[in-house]
Coordinates of C-alpha atoms in Angstrom, one line a residue:
Chain A
X191 CA 90.2 85.0 100.9
X192 CA 90.9 81.3 100.7
X193 CA 91.9 79.6 104.0
X194 CA 94.8 77.2 103.3
X195 CA 95.8 76.2 106.9
X196 CA 93.5 75.2 109.6
X197 CA 95.0 74.2 113.0
X198 CA 92.3 73.1 115.4
X199 CA 92.7 72.3 119.1
X200 CA 96.2 70.8 118.5
X201 CA 98.4 69.9 121.0
X202 CA 101.9 68.3 121.3
X203 CA 103.0 66.6 124.4
X204 CA 106.6 65.4 124.8
X205 CA 106.5 63.4 128.0
X206 CA 105.5 65.8 130.7
X207 CA 106.2 68.9 128.7
X208 CA 103.2 70.4 126.8
X209 CA 105.2 72.1 124.0
X210 CA 101.7 73.1 122.2
X211 CA 98.5 73.4 124.2
X212 CA 95.4 73.4 122.4
X213 CA 96.2 76.0 119.6
X214 CA 93.8 76.8 116.9
X215 CA 94.3 79.3 114.1
X216 CA 94.1 79.6 110.6
X217 CA 96.4 81.1 107.7
X218 CA 94.9 82.7 104.5
X219 CA 96.3 82.5 101.0
X220 CA 98.5 85.5 100.0
X221 CA 99.2 86.9 103.6
X222 CA 102.5 87.5 105.4
X223 CA 102.3 86.0 108.7
X224 CA 104.9 86.9 111.5
X225 CA 105.0 84.0 114.2
X226 CA 106.7 85.6 117.2
X227 CA 107.3 84.8 120.8
X228 CA 110.1 84.2 123.1
X229 CA 112.6 81.0 122.9
X230 CA 110.9 77.7 124.0
X231 CA 107.3 79.3 123.4
X232 CA 106.2 76.5 121.0
X233 CA 106.9 78.3 117.5
X234 CA 109.3 75.6 115.9
X235 CA 107.0 72.7 117.2
X236 CA 104.0 74.7 115.5
X237 CA 106.0 74.9 112.3
X238 CA 107.1 71.3 112.5
X239 CA 103.6 70.3 113.0
X240 CA 102.3 72.3 109.9
X241 CA 104.7 70.5 107.9
X242 CA 104.1 67.1 109.3
X243 CA 107.4 66.8 110.6
X244 CA 105.9 66.0 113.9
X245 CA 102.5 64.6 114.7
X246 CA 100.0 66.2 116.9
X247 CA 99.3 64.4 120.0
X248 CA 95.9 65.9 119.9
X249 CA 93.7 67.8 117.5
X250 CA 93.6 68.3 113.6
X251 CA 95.9 70.1 111.0
X252 CA 94.5 70.8 107.5
X253 CA 97.0 71.8 104.5
X254 CA 95.1 72.9 101.5
X255 CA 92.0 70.9 102.8
X256 CA 94.0 67.5 103.6
X257 CA 95.7 66.1 106.2
X258 CA 99.6 66.9 105.9
X259 CA 101.2 63.5 106.9
X260 CA 102.8 61.5 104.3
X261 CA 100.9 63.4 101.8
X262 CA 103.4 64.6 99.0
X263 CA 100.8 66.5 96.9
X264 CA 100.4 68.8 99.7
X265 CA 103.9 68.8 101.0
X266 CA 105.2 70.1 97.5
X267 CA 103.3 73.1 98.1
X268 CA 105.1 73.8 101.4
X269 CA 108.7 75.1 101.8
X270 CA 110.1 75.2 105.4
X271 CA 113.4 76.7 105.8
X272 CA 114.6 75.7 109.2
X273 CA 117.2 77.4 111.4
X274 CA 119.9 74.8 111.3
X275 CA 118.9 72.9 107.9
X276 CA 121.1 69.7 107.5
X277 CA 122.4 68.8 104.3
X278 CA 124.1 65.4 103.2
X279 CA 128.1 65.5 103.8
X280 CA 129.4 65.8 100.0
X281 CA 126.5 68.3 98.9
X282 CA 127.8 71.3 97.2
X283 CA 125.6 74.5 96.8
X284 CA 124.6 73.5 93.2
X285 CA 123.5 70.1 94.8
X286 CA 121.2 71.7 97.4
X287 CA 119.6 74.1 94.7
X288 CA 119.2 71.1 92.0
X289 CA 117.3 68.7 94.6
X290 CA 115.3 71.9 95.7
X291 CA 114.6 72.3 91.8
X292 CA 113.3 68.6 91.8
X293 CA 111.0 68.8 94.9
X294 CA 109.2 72.2 94.3
X295 CA 107.0 72.2 91.3
X296 CA 107.1 76.1 91.2
X297 CA 110.8 76.5 91.2
X298 CA 112.6 79.6 89.4
X299 CA 115.9 78.3 88.4
X300 CA 117.0 81.6 87.0
X301 CA 115.6 83.4 90.0
X302 CA 117.7 80.9 92.5
X303 CA 120.8 81.5 90.2
X304 CA 120.5 85.4 90.4
X305 CA 120.0 85.1 94.2
X306 CA 123.2 82.7 94.3
X307 CA 125.2 85.5 92.8
X308 CA 123.8 88.2 95.0
X309 CA 124.7 86.4 98.0
X310 CA 128.2 85.6 96.4
X311 CA 127.7 81.6 97.0
X312 CA 130.2 79.6 95.3
X313 CA 128.7 77.1 93.4
X314 CA 130.9 74.4 93.8
X315 CA 131.5 74.9 97.5
X316 CA 130.7 72.1 99.8
X317 CA 127.9 73.1 102.0
X318 CA 129.8 71.8 105.2
X319 CA 132.5 74.3 104.4
X320 CA 130.3 77.2 104.2
X321 CA 130.3 80.0 107.0
X322 CA 127.2 80.1 109.1
X323 CA 125.8 83.3 107.3
X324 CA 126.4 81.6 103.9
X325 CA 124.6 78.4 105.2
X326 CA 121.7 80.9 105.8
X327 CA 122.0 82.3 102.4
X328 CA 121.3 78.8 100.9
X329 CA 118.1 78.2 102.8
X330 CA 117.0 82.1 102.1
X331 CA 117.6 81.2 98.2
X332 CA 115.6 77.8 98.5
X333 CA 112.7 79.4 100.4
X334 CA 112.4 82.5 97.9
X335 CA 113.1 80.4 94.8
X336 CA 110.9 77.6 95.9
X337 CA 107.6 80.1 95.4
X338 CA 105.6 77.5 97.5
X339 CA 102.3 78.7 98.0
X340 CA 103.0 78.2 101.9
X341 CA 106.8 79.0 102.8
X342 CA 107.9 79.0 106.1
X343 CA 111.0 80.6 107.3
X344 CA 112.2 80.0 111.1
X345 CA 114.9 82.4 112.2
X346 CA 116.3 82.1 108.4
X347 CA 119.0 84.8 109.0
X348 CA 121.5 83.3 111.6
X349 CA 125.0 84.8 110.8
X350 CA 123.8 87.4 108.5
X351 CA 124.8 90.8 108.9
X352 CA 122.4 93.6 108.8
X353 CA 123.1 94.2 105.1
X354 CA 122.3 90.6 104.4
X355 CA 119.1 90.6 106.3
X356 CA 117.8 94.0 104.5
X357 CA 118.6 92.3 101.3
X358 CA 116.5 89.2 102.3
X359 CA 113.5 91.4 103.4
X360 CA 113.8 93.5 100.0
X361 CA 114.1 90.4 97.9
X362 CA 110.9 88.9 99.9
X363 CA 109.0 91.7 99.5
X364 CA 109.7 92.3 95.7
X365 CA 109.1 88.5 94.8
X366 CA 106.1 88.5 97.1
X367 CA 104.5 91.4 95.3
X368 CA 105.2 89.5 92.0
X369 CA 104.1 86.1 93.3
X370 CA 102.0 86.6 96.1
X371 CA 101.8 83.5 98.5
X372 CA 101.4 82.8 102.2
X373 CA 104.7 83.3 104.0
X374 CA 105.4 82.4 107.8
X375 CA 108.2 84.4 109.2
X376 CA 109.3 83.3 112.6
X377 CA 111.9 85.9 114.1
X378 CA 113.1 87.7 117.3
X379 CA 114.0 90.8 115.2
X380 CA 110.4 92.0 115.4
X381 CA 111.4 95.9 114.5
X382 CA 113.2 94.5 111.3
X383 CA 110.2 93.0 109.8
X384 CA 107.2 94.6 111.7
X385 CA 106.3 96.4 108.3
X386 CA 106.5 93.4 106.0
X387 CA 104.0 91.6 108.2
X388 CA 100.0 91.6 107.7
X389 CA 99.2 89.5 110.3
X390 CA 101.0 88.3 113.7
X391 CA 100.6 85.6 116.0
X392 CA 102.4 85.6 119.0
X393 CA 103.0 82.4 120.8
X394 CA 103.5 82.1 124.6
X395 CA 104.1 79.1 126.7
X396 CA 102.5 76.6 123.9
X397 CA 99.4 79.0 123.4
X398 CA 98.4 81.7 121.0
X399 CA 98.5 84.6 123.0
X400 CA 97.7 87.1 120.0
X401 CA 96.3 86.5 116.7
X402 CA 95.7 89.9 115.0
X403 CA 96.4 92.1 112.2
X404 CA 99.7 94.0 112.5
X405 CA 98.3 97.4 111.8
X406 CA 95.7 97.3 114.6
X407 CA 98.5 95.8 117.1
X408 CA 100.2 99.0 116.3
X409 CA 97.5 101.0 117.7
X410 CA 97.0 98.9 120.7
X411 CA 99.3 100.3 123.3
X412 CA 101.0 103.6 124.1
X413 CA 103.5 105.0 126.8
X414 CA 102.3 108.0 128.7
X415 CA 105.1 109.7 131.1
X416 CA 105.1 112.8 133.6
X417 CA 105.0 113.1 137.3
X418 CA 104.0 110.1 139.0
X419 CA 100.6 111.2 140.8
X420 CA 99.4 112.8 137.3
X421 CA 100.2 109.9 135.5
X422 CA 98.4 107.5 137.9
X423 CA 95.3 109.9 137.8
X424 CA 95.3 109.6 134.0
X425 CA 95.7 106.0 133.7
X426 CA 93.1 105.1 136.3
X427 CA 91.1 102.4 135.2
X428 CA 93.1 101.4 132.4
X429 CA 95.0 98.6 131.9
X430 CA 98.9 99.5 132.6
X431 CA 101.1 96.5 131.4
X432 CA 104.3 98.2 132.5
X433 CA 105.6 101.0 135.0
X434 CA 108.9 102.4 134.7
X435 CA 109.4 104.9 137.8
X436 CA 112.4 107.2 137.8
X437 CA 112.5 109.4 141.1
X438 CA 109.0 111.3 141.3
X439 CA 108.4 110.6 137.4
X440 CA 106.8 107.5 135.9
X441 CA 106.5 106.0 132.6
X442 CA 103.3 103.8 132.1
X443 CA 102.7 101.5 129.3
X444 CA 98.9 101.3 128.5
X445 CA 97.3 98.7 126.7
X446 CA 94.3 100.4 124.4
X447 CA 94.5 103.0 121.6
X448 CA 94.7 106.7 122.6
X449 CA 91.5 108.6 121.6
X450 CA 91.4 112.6 121.2
X451 CA 89.6 112.8 124.4
X452 CA 92.2 111.0 126.5
X453 CA 95.0 112.9 124.5
X454 CA 93.3 116.0 125.5
X455 CA 93.2 115.1 129.1
X456 CA 96.4 114.1 129.1
X457 CA 97.7 117.2 127.7
X458 CA 95.8 119.3 130.5
X459 CA 97.6 117.2 133.0
X460 CA 100.9 117.9 131.1
X461 CA 102.0 114.6 130.3
X462 CA 103.9 113.3 127.5
X463 CA 103.4 110.4 125.0
X464 CA 105.2 107.9 123.2
X465 CA 104.3 105.3 120.8
X466 CA 105.0 101.7 121.4
X467 CA 106.5 99.5 119.1
X468 CA 105.2 96.0 118.0
X469 CA 108.6 94.6 119.6
X470 CA 108.0 96.5 122.8
X471 CA 104.5 95.5 122.9
X472 CA 105.3 91.9 122.5
X473 CA 108.2 91.9 124.9
X474 CA 105.7 93.3 127.5
X475 CA 103.1 90.9 126.9
X476 CA 105.4 87.7 126.8
X477 CA 107.7 88.5 129.8
X478 CA 107.5 86.8 132.9
X479 CA 103.6 86.5 133.8
X480 CA 104.0 86.9 137.4
X481 CA 106.0 90.2 136.8
X482 CA 103.1 91.2 134.4
X483 CA 100.2 90.4 137.2
X484 CA 102.0 92.6 139.8
X485 CA 102.0 95.6 137.3
X486 CA 98.4 95.2 136.8
X487 CA 97.6 94.8 140.4
X488 CA 99.0 98.4 141.2
Chain B
X26 CA 104.5 114.6 106.3
X27 CA 107.9 113.2 105.2
X28 CA 108.7 111.3 102.4
X29 CA 109.4 108.3 105.1
X30 CA 107.3 106.2 107.1
X31 CA 107.6 106.3 110.9
X32 CA 106.7 104.0 113.5
X33 CA 104.7 106.5 115.7
X34 CA 101.3 105.9 113.8
X35 CA 99.6 103.2 111.7
X36 CA 101.1 102.9 108.5
X37 CA 98.2 102.8 106.4
X38 CA 97.1 106.2 107.9
X39 CA 100.7 107.5 107.1
X40 CA 100.0 106.4 103.2
X41 CA 96.7 108.0 103.4
X42 CA 98.2 111.2 104.9
X43 CA 100.8 111.2 102.1
X44 CA 98.4 110.9 99.3
X45 CA 96.2 113.7 100.8
X46 CA 99.2 115.9 101.1
X47 CA 100.1 115.1 97.4
X48 CA 96.6 116.2 96.6
X49 CA 96.7 119.4 98.6
X50 CA 99.9 120.4 97.1
X51 CA 98.9 119.9 93.6
X52 CA 101.6 116.9 93.0
X53 CA 98.6 114.7 92.4
X54 CA 96.0 116.8 90.6
X55 CA 92.4 115.8 90.4
X56 CA 91.8 113.0 87.7
X57 CA 95.2 111.9 87.9
X58 CA 96.5 108.3 88.5
X59 CA 97.4 107.4 92.1
X60 CA 100.8 105.0 92.3
X61 CA 99.4 101.5 92.8
X62 CA 99.5 99.8 95.9
X63 CA 102.4 97.4 94.8
X64 CA 104.3 100.6 93.9
X65 CA 103.4 101.9 97.6
X66 CA 104.7 98.8 98.9
X67 CA 107.8 98.5 96.9
X68 CA 108.9 102.0 97.7
X69 CA 108.2 101.9 101.3
X70 CA 109.0 98.3 101.9
X71 CA 105.6 97.6 103.5
X72 CA 103.1 94.9 103.1
X73 CA 101.1 95.9 99.9
X74 CA 97.8 95.0 102.1
X75 CA 98.9 97.8 104.6
X76 CA 99.2 100.0 101.6
X77 CA 95.9 98.8 100.1
X78 CA 94.1 99.8 103.6
X79 CA 95.4 103.4 103.2
X80 CA 94.4 103.8 99.8
X81 CA 90.9 102.2 100.5
X82 CA 90.6 104.5 103.3
X83 CA 90.6 107.3 100.5
X84 CA 88.1 105.7 98.5
X85 CA 85.8 105.4 101.1
X86 CA 85.9 109.0 101.7
X87 CA 85.3 109.8 97.9
X88 CA 88.9 111.2 97.7
X89 CA 90.0 108.5 95.2
X90 CA 87.9 106.2 93.0
X91 CA 88.7 103.1 91.1
X92 CA 88.8 102.6 87.4
X93 CA 88.3 98.9 86.5
X94 CA 91.4 97.3 85.3
X95 CA 93.4 100.8 85.3
X96 CA 94.0 101.6 88.7
X97 CA 93.1 104.4 91.3
X98 CA 92.4 108.3 90.4
X99 CA 91.9 111.4 92.4
X100 CA 88.4 112.5 92.4
X101 CA 87.3 115.7 90.9
X102 CA 86.4 118.2 94.1
X103 CA 88.8 116.0 96.2
X104 CA 91.1 119.0 96.9
X105 CA 88.3 121.2 98.2
X106 CA 87.0 118.4 100.7
X107 CA 90.4 117.9 102.0
X108 CA 91.1 121.5 102.4
X109 CA 87.6 121.7 104.4
X110 CA 88.9 118.7 106.5
X111 CA 92.3 120.1 107.2
X112 CA 91.0 123.5 108.2
X113 CA 89.0 121.8 110.9
X114 CA 92.0 119.8 112.1
X115 CA 93.8 122.9 112.2
X116 CA 91.3 124.3 114.4
X117 CA 91.4 121.3 116.8
X118 CA 95.1 120.7 116.6
X119 CA 96.6 124.1 116.6
X120 CA 94.1 126.9 117.9
X121 CA 92.5 125.1 120.7
X122 CA 96.0 124.1 121.9
X123 CA 97.4 127.5 121.4
X124 CA 94.5 129.1 123.4
X125 CA 95.0 126.6 126.2
X126 CA 98.7 127.2 126.4
X127 CA 98.1 130.8 126.2
X128 CA 95.5 130.8 129.2
X129 CA 98.3 128.9 131.1
X130 CA 100.8 131.9 130.5
X131 CA 98.5 134.4 131.6
X132 CA 98.3 135.8 128.0
X133 CA 95.3 137.8 127.3
X134 CA 93.3 137.9 124.1
X135 CA 94.2 141.1 122.9
X136 CA 98.0 140.0 123.5
X137 CA 97.3 136.8 121.7
X138 CA 95.7 138.4 118.6
X139 CA 98.6 140.8 118.7
X140 CA 101.2 137.9 118.7
X141 CA 99.3 136.4 115.7
X142 CA 99.3 139.6 113.7
X143 CA 103.1 139.7 114.6
X144 CA 103.7 136.3 113.4
X145 CA 101.7 136.7 110.2
X146 CA 104.0 139.7 109.0
X147 CA 107.1 138.0 109.8

């Protein structure tokens, strides 16, 4: 598969703050990526760097094989939908769509119109008079109808209710199947999107913590519960990332996949298992590090 | 295996299991065409690459085969192969566990066979 984005040892420094710290990764053609992590982890900065809205302090970025900064040919292939996109004051919904149509070579006007009707967006309404959810819908429509070979959504759902978000996921999936392209979804609602993702990048304090296929992450942790001493016996030598005691009982979240032998041994000990969702795994891995270390040491 | 996907196991494994079940139950007869990766993706709202991984797992095992430009088909003899695998799994998953539990409860071997006979007639 063709690599369309190459990020090599890229850093971004704001005064004393290393927002992005020597990050390297690649994005391949036709995959859906999840860019996940806590607020302030550096996700948005990375997306700004990818789209030439910020310049790296260090390192190199290649987009479709070229340097992106002030490179119109490359930037026309990229659509970046920001959490709080600003539009000119007097812009109507129709104006925003018309401008997008000029900017993106693959723009599909009839698809944009169908989406506009689905989201009940009045064509003549001024953008500054739209509700928060409607404003998000404008971004979603532009992101989808642009059909840009690299489409980046940074928390595109603000103000959208669960029904409208589901609509977005369904449309994204349906259109992606018809027109495969590279999509980066940055979101906190990991459980909602986890099935849509092929690959996951977890950003933590300016660095890449996880760069892995979504399916292999799903097998990377499990929870085991039972009497404390038995759980401890079972978990000996394993990497425990979280311990939740309840009286004499303990639930331990363990990194690693559960093989048949371990399953057998745990059943003999009378222990119970539960799967760990992608969201839960990422929460455990990205929460306060000192806390995480303490759990490992026990 | 249900018609829904859960988050307990890798999704590709659930897609593969779903196809296996349909073959075992005769819903997908041998030499019939299997839904495409995109159809699975659209139906279950999962990433097409994930669906493809499940389908390819069965291709590697010789359960499905690809006709170029047409799609995926159930191989002849697939059902017999799956039956054999499932029987082995049945032994490991149910029989071994049952005997273990029986020992724990002090159930003797004759008592256990008696119970199985009773269960079979019910």
